[in-house]
mmCIF file of C-alpha atoms in Angstrom:
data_model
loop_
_atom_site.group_PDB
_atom_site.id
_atom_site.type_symbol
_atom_site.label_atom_id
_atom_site.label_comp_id
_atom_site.label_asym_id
_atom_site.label_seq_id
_atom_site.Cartn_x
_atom_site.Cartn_y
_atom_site.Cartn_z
ATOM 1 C CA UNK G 11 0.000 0.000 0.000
ATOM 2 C CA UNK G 12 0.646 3.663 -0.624
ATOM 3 C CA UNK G 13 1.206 5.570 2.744
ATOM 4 C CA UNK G 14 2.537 9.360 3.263
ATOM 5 C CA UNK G 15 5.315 9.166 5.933
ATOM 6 C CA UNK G 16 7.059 11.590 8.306
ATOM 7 C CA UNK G 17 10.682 10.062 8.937
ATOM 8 C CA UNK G 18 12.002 13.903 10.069
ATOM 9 C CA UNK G 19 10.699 17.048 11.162
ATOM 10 C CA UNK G 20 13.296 18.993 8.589
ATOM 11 C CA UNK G 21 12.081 16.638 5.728
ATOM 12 C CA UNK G 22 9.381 16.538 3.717
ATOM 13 C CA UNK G 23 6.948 13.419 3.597
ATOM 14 C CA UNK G 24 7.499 10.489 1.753
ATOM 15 C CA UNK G 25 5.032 8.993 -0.030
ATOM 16 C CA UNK G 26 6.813 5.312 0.057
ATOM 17 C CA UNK G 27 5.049 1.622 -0.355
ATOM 18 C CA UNK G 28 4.554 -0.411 3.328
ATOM 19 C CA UNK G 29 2.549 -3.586 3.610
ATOM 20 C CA UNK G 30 -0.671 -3.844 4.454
ATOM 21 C CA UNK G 31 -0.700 -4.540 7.901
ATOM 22 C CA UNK G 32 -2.891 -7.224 10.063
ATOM 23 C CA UNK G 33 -5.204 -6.140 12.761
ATOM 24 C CA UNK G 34 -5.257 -7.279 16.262
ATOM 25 C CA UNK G 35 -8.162 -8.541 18.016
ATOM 26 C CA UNK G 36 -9.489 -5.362 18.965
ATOM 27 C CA UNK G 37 -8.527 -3.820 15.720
ATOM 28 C CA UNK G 38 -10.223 -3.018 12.149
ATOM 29 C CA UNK G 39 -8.526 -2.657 9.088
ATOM 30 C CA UNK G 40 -9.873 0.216 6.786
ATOM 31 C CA UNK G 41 -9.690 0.482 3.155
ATOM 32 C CA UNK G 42 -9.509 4.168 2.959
ATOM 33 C CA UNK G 43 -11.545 6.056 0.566
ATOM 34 C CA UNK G 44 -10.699 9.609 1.728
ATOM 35 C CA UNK G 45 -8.254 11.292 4.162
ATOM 36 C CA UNK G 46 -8.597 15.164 5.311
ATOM 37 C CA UNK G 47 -5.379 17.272 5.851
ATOM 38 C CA UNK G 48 -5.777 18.988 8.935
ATOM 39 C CA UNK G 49 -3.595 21.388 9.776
ATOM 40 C CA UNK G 50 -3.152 19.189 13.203
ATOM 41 C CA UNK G 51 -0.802 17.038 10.342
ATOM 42 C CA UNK G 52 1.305 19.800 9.810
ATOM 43 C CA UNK G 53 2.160 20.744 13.175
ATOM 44 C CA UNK G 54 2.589 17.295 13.940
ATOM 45 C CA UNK G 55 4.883 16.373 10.434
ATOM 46 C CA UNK G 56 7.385 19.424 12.144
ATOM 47 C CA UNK G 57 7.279 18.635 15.143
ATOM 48 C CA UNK G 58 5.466 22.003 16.528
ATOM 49 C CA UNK G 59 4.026 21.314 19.999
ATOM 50 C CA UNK G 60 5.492 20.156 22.699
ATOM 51 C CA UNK G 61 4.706 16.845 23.365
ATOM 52 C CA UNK G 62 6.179 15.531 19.779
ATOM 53 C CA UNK G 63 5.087 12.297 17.768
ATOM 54 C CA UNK G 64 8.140 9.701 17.158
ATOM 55 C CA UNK G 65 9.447 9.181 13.795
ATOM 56 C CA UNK G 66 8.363 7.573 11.115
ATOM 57 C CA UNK G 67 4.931 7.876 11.777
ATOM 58 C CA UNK G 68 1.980 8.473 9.242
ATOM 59 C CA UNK G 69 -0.577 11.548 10.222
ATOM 60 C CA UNK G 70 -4.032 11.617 9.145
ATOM 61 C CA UNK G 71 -7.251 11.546 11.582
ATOM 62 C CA UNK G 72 -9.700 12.411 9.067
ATOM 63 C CA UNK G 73 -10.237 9.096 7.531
ATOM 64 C CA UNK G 74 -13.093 7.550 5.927
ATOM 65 C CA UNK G 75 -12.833 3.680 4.878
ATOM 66 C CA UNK G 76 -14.690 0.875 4.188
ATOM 67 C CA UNK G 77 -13.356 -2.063 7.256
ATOM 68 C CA UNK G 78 -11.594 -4.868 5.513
ATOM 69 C CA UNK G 79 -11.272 -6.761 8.026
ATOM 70 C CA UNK G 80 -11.880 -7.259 11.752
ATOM 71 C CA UNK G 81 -10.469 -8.675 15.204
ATOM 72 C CA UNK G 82 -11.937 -11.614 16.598
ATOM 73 C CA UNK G 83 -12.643 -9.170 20.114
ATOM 74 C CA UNK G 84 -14.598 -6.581 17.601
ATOM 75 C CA UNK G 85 -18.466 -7.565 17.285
ATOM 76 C CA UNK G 86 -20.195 -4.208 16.666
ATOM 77 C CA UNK G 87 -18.942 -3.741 13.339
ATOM 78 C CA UNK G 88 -18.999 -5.975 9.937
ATOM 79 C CA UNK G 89 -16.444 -5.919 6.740
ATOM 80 C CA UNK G 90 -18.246 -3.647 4.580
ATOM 81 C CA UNK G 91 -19.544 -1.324 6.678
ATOM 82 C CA UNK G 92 -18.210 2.336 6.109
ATOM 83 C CA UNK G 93 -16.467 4.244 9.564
ATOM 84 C CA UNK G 94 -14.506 7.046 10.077
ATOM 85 C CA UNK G 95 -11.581 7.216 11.948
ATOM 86 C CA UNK G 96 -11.228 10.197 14.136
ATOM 87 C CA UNK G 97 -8.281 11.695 16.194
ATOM 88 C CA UNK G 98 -9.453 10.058 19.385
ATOM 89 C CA UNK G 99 -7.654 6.917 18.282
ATOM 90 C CA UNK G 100 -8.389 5.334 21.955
ATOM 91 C CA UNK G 101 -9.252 5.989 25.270
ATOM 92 C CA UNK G 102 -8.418 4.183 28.774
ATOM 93 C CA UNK G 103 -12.638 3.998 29.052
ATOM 94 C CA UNK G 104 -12.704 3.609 32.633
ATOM 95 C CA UNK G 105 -11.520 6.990 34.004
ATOM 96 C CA UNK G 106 -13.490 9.364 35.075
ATOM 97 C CA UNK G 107 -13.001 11.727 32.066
ATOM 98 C CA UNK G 108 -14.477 8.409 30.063
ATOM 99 C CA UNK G 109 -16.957 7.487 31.626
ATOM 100 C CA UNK G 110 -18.765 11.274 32.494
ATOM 101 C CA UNK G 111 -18.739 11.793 28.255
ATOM 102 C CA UNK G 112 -15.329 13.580 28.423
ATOM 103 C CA UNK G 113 -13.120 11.066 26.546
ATOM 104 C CA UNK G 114 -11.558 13.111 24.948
ATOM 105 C CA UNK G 115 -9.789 14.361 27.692
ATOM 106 C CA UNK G 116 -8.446 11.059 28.837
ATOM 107 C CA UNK G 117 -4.769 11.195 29.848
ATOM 108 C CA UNK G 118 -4.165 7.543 28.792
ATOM 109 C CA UNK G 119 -5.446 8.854 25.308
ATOM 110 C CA UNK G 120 -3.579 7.730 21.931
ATOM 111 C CA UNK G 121 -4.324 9.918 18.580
ATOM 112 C CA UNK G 122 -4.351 9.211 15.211
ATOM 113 C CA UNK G 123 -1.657 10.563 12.931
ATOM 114 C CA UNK G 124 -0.200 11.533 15.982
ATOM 115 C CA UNK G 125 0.582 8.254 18.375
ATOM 116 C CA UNK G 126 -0.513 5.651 16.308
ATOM 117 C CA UNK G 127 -0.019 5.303 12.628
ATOM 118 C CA UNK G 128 -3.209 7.693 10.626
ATOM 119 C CA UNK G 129 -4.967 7.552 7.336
ATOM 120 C CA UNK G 130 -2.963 8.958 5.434
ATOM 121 C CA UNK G 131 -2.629 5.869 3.446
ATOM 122 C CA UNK G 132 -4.546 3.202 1.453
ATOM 123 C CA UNK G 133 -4.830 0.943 4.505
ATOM 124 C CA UNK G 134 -5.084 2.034 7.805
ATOM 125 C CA UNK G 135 -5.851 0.058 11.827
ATOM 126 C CA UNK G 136 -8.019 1.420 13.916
ATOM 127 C CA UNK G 137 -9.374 0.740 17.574
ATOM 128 C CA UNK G 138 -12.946 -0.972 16.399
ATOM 129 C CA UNK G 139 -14.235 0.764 19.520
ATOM 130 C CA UNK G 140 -13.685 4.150 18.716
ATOM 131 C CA UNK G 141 -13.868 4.435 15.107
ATOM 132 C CA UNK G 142 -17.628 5.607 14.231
ATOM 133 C CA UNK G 143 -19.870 4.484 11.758
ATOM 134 C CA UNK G 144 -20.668 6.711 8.726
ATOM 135 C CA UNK G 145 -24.253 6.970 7.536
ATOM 136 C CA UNK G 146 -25.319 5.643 3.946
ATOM 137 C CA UNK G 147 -25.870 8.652 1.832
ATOM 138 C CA UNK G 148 -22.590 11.121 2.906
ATOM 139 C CA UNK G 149 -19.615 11.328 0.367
ATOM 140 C CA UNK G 150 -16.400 10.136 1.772
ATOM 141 C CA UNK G 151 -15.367 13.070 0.706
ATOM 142 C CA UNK G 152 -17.383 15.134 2.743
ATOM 143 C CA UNK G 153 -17.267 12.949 5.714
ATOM 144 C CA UNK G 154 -13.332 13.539 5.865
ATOM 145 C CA UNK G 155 -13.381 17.084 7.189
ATOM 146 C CA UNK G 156 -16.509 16.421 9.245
ATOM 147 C CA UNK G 157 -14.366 13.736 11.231
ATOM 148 C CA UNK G 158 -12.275 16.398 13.093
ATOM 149 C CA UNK G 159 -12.980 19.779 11.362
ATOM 150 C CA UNK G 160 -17.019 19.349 11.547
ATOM 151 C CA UNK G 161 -16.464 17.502 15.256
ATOM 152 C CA UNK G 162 -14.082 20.289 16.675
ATOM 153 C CA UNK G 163 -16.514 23.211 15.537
ATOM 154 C CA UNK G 164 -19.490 21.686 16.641
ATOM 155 C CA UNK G 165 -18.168 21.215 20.337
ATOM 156 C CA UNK G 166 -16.451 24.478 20.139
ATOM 157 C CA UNK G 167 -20.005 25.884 19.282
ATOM 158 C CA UNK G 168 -21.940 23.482 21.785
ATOM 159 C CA UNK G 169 -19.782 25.069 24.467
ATOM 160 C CA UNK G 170 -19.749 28.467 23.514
ATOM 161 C CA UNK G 171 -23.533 28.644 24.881
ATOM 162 C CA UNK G 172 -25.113 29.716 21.048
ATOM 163 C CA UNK G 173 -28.348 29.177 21.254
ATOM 164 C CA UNK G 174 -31.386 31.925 19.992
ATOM 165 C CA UNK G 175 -31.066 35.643 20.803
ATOM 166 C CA UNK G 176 -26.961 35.197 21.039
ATOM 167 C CA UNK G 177 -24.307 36.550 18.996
ATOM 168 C CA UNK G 178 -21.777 34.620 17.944
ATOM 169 C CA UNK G 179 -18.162 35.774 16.349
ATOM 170 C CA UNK G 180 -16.285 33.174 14.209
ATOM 171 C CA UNK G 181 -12.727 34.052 14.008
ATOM 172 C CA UNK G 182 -11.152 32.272 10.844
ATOM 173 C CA UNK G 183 -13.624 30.977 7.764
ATOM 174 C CA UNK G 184 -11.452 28.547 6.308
ATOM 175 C CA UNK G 185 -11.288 24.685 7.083
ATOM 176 C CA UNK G 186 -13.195 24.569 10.233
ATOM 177 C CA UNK G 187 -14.332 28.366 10.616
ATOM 178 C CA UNK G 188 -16.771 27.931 7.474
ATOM 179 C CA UNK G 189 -18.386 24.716 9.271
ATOM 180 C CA UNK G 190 -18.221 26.709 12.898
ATOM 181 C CA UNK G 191 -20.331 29.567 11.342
ATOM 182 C CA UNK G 192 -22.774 26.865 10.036
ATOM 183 C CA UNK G 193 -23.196 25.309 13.363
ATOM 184 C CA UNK G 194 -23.896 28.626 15.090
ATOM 185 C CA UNK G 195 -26.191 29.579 12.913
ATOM 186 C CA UNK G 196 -28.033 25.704 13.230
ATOM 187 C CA UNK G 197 -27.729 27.081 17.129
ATOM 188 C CA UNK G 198 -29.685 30.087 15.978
ATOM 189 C CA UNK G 199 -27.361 32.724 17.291
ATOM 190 C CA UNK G 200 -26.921 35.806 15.180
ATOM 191 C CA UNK G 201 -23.067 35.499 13.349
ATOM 192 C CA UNK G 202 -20.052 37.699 12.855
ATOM 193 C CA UNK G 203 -17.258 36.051 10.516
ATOM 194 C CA UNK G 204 -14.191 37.562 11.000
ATOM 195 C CA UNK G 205 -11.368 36.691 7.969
ATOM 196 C CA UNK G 206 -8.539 38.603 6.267
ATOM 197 C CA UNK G 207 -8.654 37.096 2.985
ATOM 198 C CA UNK G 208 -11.175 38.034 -0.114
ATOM 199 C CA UNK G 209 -11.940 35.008 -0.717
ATOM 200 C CA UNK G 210 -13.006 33.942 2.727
ATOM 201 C CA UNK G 211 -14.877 36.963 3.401
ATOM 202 C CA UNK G 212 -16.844 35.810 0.109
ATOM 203 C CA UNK G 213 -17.497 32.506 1.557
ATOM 204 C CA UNK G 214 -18.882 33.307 4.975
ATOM 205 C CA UNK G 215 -21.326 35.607 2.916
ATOM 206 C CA UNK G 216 -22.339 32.556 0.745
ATOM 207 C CA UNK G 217 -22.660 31.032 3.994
ATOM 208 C CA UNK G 218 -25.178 33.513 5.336
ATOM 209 C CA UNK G 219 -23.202 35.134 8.192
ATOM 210 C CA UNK G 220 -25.111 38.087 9.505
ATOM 211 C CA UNK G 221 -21.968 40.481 9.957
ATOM 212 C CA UNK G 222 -18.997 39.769 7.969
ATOM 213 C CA UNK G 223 -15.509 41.695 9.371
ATOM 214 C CA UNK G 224 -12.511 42.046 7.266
ATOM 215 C CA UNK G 225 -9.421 41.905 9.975
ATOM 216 C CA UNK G 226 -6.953 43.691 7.540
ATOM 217 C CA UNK G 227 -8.687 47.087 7.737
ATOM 218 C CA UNK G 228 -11.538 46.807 10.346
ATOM 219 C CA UNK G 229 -10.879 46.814 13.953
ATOM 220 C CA UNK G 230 -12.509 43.228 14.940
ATOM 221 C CA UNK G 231 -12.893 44.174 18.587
ATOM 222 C CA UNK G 232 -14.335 47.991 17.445
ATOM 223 C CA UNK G 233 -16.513 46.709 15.170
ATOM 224 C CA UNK G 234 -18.051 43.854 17.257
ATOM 225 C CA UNK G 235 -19.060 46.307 19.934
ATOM 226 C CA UNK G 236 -20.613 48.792 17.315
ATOM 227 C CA UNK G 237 -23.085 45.855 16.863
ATOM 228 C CA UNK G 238 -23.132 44.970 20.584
ATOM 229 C CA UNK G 239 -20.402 42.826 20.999
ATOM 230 C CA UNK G 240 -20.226 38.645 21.119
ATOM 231 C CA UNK G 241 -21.705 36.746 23.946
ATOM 232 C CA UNK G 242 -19.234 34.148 22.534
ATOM 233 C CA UNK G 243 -16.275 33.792 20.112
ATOM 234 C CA UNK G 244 -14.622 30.522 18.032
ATOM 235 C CA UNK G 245 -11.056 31.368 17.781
ATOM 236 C CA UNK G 246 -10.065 29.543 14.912
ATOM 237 C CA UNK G 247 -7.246 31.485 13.065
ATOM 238 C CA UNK G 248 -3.904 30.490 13.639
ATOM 239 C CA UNK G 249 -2.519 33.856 15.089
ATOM 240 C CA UNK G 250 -1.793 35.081 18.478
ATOM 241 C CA UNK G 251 -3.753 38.693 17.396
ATOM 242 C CA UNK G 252 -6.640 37.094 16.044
ATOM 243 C CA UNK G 253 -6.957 35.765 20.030
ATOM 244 C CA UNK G 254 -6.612 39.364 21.393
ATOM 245 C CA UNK G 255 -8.921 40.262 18.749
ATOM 246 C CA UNK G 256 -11.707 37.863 19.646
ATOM 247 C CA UNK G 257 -11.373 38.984 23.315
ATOM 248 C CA UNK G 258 -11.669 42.232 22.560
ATOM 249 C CA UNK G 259 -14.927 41.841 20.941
ATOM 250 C CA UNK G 260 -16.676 40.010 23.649
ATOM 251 C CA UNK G 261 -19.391 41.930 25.641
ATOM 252 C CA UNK G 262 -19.804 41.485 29.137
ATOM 253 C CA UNK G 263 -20.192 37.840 30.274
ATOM 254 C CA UNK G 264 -18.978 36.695 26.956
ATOM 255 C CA UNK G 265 -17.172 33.555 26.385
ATOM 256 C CA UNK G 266 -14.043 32.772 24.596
ATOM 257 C CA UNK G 267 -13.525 29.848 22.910
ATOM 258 C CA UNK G 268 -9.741 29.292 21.976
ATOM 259 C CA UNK G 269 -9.351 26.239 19.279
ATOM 260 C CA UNK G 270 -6.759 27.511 17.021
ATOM 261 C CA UNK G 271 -2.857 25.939 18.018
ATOM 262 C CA UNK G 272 -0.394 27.997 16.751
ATOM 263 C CA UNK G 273 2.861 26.692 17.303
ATOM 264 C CA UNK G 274 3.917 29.717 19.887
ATOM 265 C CA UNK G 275 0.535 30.637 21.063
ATOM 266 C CA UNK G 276 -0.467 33.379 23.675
ATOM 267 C CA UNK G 277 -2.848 35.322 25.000
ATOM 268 C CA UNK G 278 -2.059 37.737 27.549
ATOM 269 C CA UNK G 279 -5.328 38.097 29.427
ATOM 270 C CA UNK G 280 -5.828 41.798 31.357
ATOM 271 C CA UNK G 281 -6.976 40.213 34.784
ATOM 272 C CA UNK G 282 -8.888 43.475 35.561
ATOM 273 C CA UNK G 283 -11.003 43.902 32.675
ATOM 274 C CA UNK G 284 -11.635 39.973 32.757
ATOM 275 C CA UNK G 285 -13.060 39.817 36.538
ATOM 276 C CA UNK G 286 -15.275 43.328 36.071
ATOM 277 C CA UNK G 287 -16.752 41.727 33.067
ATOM 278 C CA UNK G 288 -17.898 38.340 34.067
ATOM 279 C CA UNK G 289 -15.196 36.720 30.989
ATOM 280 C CA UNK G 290 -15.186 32.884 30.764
ATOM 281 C CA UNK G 291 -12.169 31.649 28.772
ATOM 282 C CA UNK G 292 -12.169 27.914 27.462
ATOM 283 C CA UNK G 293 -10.481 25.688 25.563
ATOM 284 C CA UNK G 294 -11.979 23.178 23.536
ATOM 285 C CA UNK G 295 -10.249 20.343 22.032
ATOM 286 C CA UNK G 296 -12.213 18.399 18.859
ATOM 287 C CA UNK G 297 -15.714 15.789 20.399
ATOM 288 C CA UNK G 298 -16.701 12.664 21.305
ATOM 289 C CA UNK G 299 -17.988 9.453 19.228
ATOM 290 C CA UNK G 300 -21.327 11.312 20.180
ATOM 291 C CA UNK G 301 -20.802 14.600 19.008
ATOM 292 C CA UNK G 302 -19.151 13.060 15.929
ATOM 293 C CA UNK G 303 -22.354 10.987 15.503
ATOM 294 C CA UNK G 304 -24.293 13.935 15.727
ATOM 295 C CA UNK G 305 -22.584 15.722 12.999
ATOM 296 C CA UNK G 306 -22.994 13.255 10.569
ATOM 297 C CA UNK G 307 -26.830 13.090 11.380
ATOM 298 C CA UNK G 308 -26.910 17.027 10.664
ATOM 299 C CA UNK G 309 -25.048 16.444 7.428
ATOM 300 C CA UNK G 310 -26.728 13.906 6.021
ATOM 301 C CA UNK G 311 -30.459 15.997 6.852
ATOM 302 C CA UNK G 312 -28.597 18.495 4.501
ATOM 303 C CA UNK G 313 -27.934 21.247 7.224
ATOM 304 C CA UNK G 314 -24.123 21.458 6.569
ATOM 305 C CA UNK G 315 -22.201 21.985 3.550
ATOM 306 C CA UNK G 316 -18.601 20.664 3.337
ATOM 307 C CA UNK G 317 -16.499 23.473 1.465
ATOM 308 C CA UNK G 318 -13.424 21.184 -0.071
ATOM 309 C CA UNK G 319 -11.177 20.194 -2.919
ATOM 310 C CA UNK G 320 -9.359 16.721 -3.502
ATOM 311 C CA UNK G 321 -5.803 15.740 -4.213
ATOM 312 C CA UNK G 322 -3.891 12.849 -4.657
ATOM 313 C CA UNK G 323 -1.728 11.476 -1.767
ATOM 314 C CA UNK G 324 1.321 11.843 -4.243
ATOM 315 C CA UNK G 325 0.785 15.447 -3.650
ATOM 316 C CA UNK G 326 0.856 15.773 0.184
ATOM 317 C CA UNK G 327 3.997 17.858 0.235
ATOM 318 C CA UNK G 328 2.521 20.473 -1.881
ATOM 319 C CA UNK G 329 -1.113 20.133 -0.667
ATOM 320 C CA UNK G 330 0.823 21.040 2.972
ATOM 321 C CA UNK G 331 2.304 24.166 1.008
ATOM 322 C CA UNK G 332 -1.065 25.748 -0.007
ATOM 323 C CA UNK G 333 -2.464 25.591 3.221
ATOM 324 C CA UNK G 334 0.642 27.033 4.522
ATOM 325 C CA UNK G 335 0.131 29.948 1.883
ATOM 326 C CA UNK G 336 -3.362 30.195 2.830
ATOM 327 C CA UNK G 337 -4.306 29.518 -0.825
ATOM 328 C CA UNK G 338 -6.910 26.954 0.806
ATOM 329 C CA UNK G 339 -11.054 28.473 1.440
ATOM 330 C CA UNK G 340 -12.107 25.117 2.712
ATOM 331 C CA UNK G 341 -10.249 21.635 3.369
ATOM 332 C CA UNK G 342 -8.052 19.534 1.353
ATOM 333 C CA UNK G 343 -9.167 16.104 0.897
ATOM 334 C CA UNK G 344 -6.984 12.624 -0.258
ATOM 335 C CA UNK G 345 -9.093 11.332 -2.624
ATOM 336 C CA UNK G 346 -7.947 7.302 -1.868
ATOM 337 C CA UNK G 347 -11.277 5.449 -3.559
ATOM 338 C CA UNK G 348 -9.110 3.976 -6.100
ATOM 339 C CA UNK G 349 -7.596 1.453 -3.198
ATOM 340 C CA UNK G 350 -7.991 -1.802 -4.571
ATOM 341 C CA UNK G 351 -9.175 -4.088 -1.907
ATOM 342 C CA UNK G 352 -6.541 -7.004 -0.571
#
């Protein structure tokens, strides 16, 4: 099988041939038919956060596959059917993160692309317990970016409090800001989408966003208080002054919701103005099998539209270069459906 490889964080990847390997007993193996590039794969193919993934290893956590073939300990799922597998690769399930629906804060966690080996190949393993079914009737191709772009949004929004008569600012409309701004406005709160690029800006308008803000010659903070300011706010560009930014535009009692991991990021937080006004600052890091579950559901009942373009795998390096560049409005997508079966 084809799989793109990280064997150095100076390097780029190599897209070299590996066999296809066996699954254990509480293991699937998928026949991918689509892969996302998150930008979680690029921070993770140089090595950018702290806690760094060993060499080789192959990202991907956006995978959608048909299982191949299954452990003797996995029951719940047959060869044929068609899962995702998310960047929750597995959880301890017994602590008391997992078992009170917070799994994804399990420290005994392992993640996809990241610990284990992703799909960022023709074959991929996966824990059959946390991998999550895909509903007949969503494209692979749209399911990639829901599987961790669609999933980290829509908890980001669930915990940002949107709901009706709320305003919402989404900061950054490209791969997950242009599903975040979807999701609020499924929450019914009013929407302010906050980009520095043309063609962004153009998108969150296709999108419906109620306010749109252009960063490079608008005051974000100025202009979000001219409409009454953001009871909450995604912060989903990669920038340390698109997070003072989306502070600045919160009204009193407003909630920030910091997503976006830039490789230094910081926000310096003025502890005055924070106490006076009631601020809540969280972070929220991508959903559960539940949430995930639910975003299919919404997909498929046409309330979300996947904004994306496909490449082949041959082309990782330079797919990685035009998100760099921001020359990206939605997500990249691996198209793998040509994967012969084994």
């Amino acid at each position: 099988m084809r799989a793109a490889v990280v064997r150095s964080f100076t390097e780029p990847l190599v897209v070299e041939d590996r066999p296809v390997p066996i699954p254990a007993a509480h293991q699937v193996l998928v026949r991918m038919e689509a892969s996302g590039l998150c930008h979680t794969d690029i921070h993770a193919a140089q090595g950018d956060w702290p806690v760094r993934p060993s060499p080789p290893f192959v990202p991907g956590h956006e995978g959608i596959g048909i299982v191949e073939a299954a452990g003797d300990q996995v029951g719940h799922l047959a060869v044929g059917d068609r899962v995702a597998i998310p960047w929750l690769g597995e959880a301890c399930g017994h602590c008391d993160h997992c078992v009170s629906g917070w799994e994804t804060l399990c420290l005994e966690q392992r993640n996809s692309g990241y610990s284990v080996d992703g799909s960022h190949a023709e074959y991929a393993l996966a824990h059959g317990t946390y991998v999550v079914p895909v509903p007949d009737g969503i494209d692979p191709l749209d399911a990639a970016p829901l599987t961790c772009a669609g999933v980290t949004t829509y908890k980001a929004v669930k915990l940002s409090g949107a709901r009706p008569g709320t305003r919402v600012l989404v900061s950054g409309i490209g791969g997950l800001g242009h599903l975040a701004l979807q999701y609020a406005r499924i929450f019914g709160a009013e929407t302010i989408a906050v980009d520095v690029t043309d063609e962004k800006l153009a998108l969150a308008r296709e999108l419906g966003a109620d306010h749109v803000i252009d960063a490079r010659v608008q005051d974000v903070a100025d202009e979000a208080r001219r409409l009454g300011g953001a009871d909450a706010a995604v912060s989903l560009a990669v920038s340390n002054e698109s997070f003072a930014a989306a502070y600045g535009a919160l009204r009193r009692g407003g909630t920030l919701v910091l997503v976006a991991l830039p490789a230094e990021g910081r926000l310096e937080i003025p502890v005055f103005d924070t106490v006076l006004n009631g601020t809540k600052i969280v972070g929220s890091i991508v959903g559960t099998r539940q949430d995930l579950a639910e975003v299919f559901r919404l997909h498929r009942l046409g309330r979300t539209r996947v904004v994306r373009e496909s490449r082949d795998l041959a082309d990782i390096n330079a797919s990685i270069d035009e998100v760099l560049k921001g020359k990206v409005s939605g997500r990249l997508v691996f198209d793998l459906s040509g994967t012969p079966p084994v």
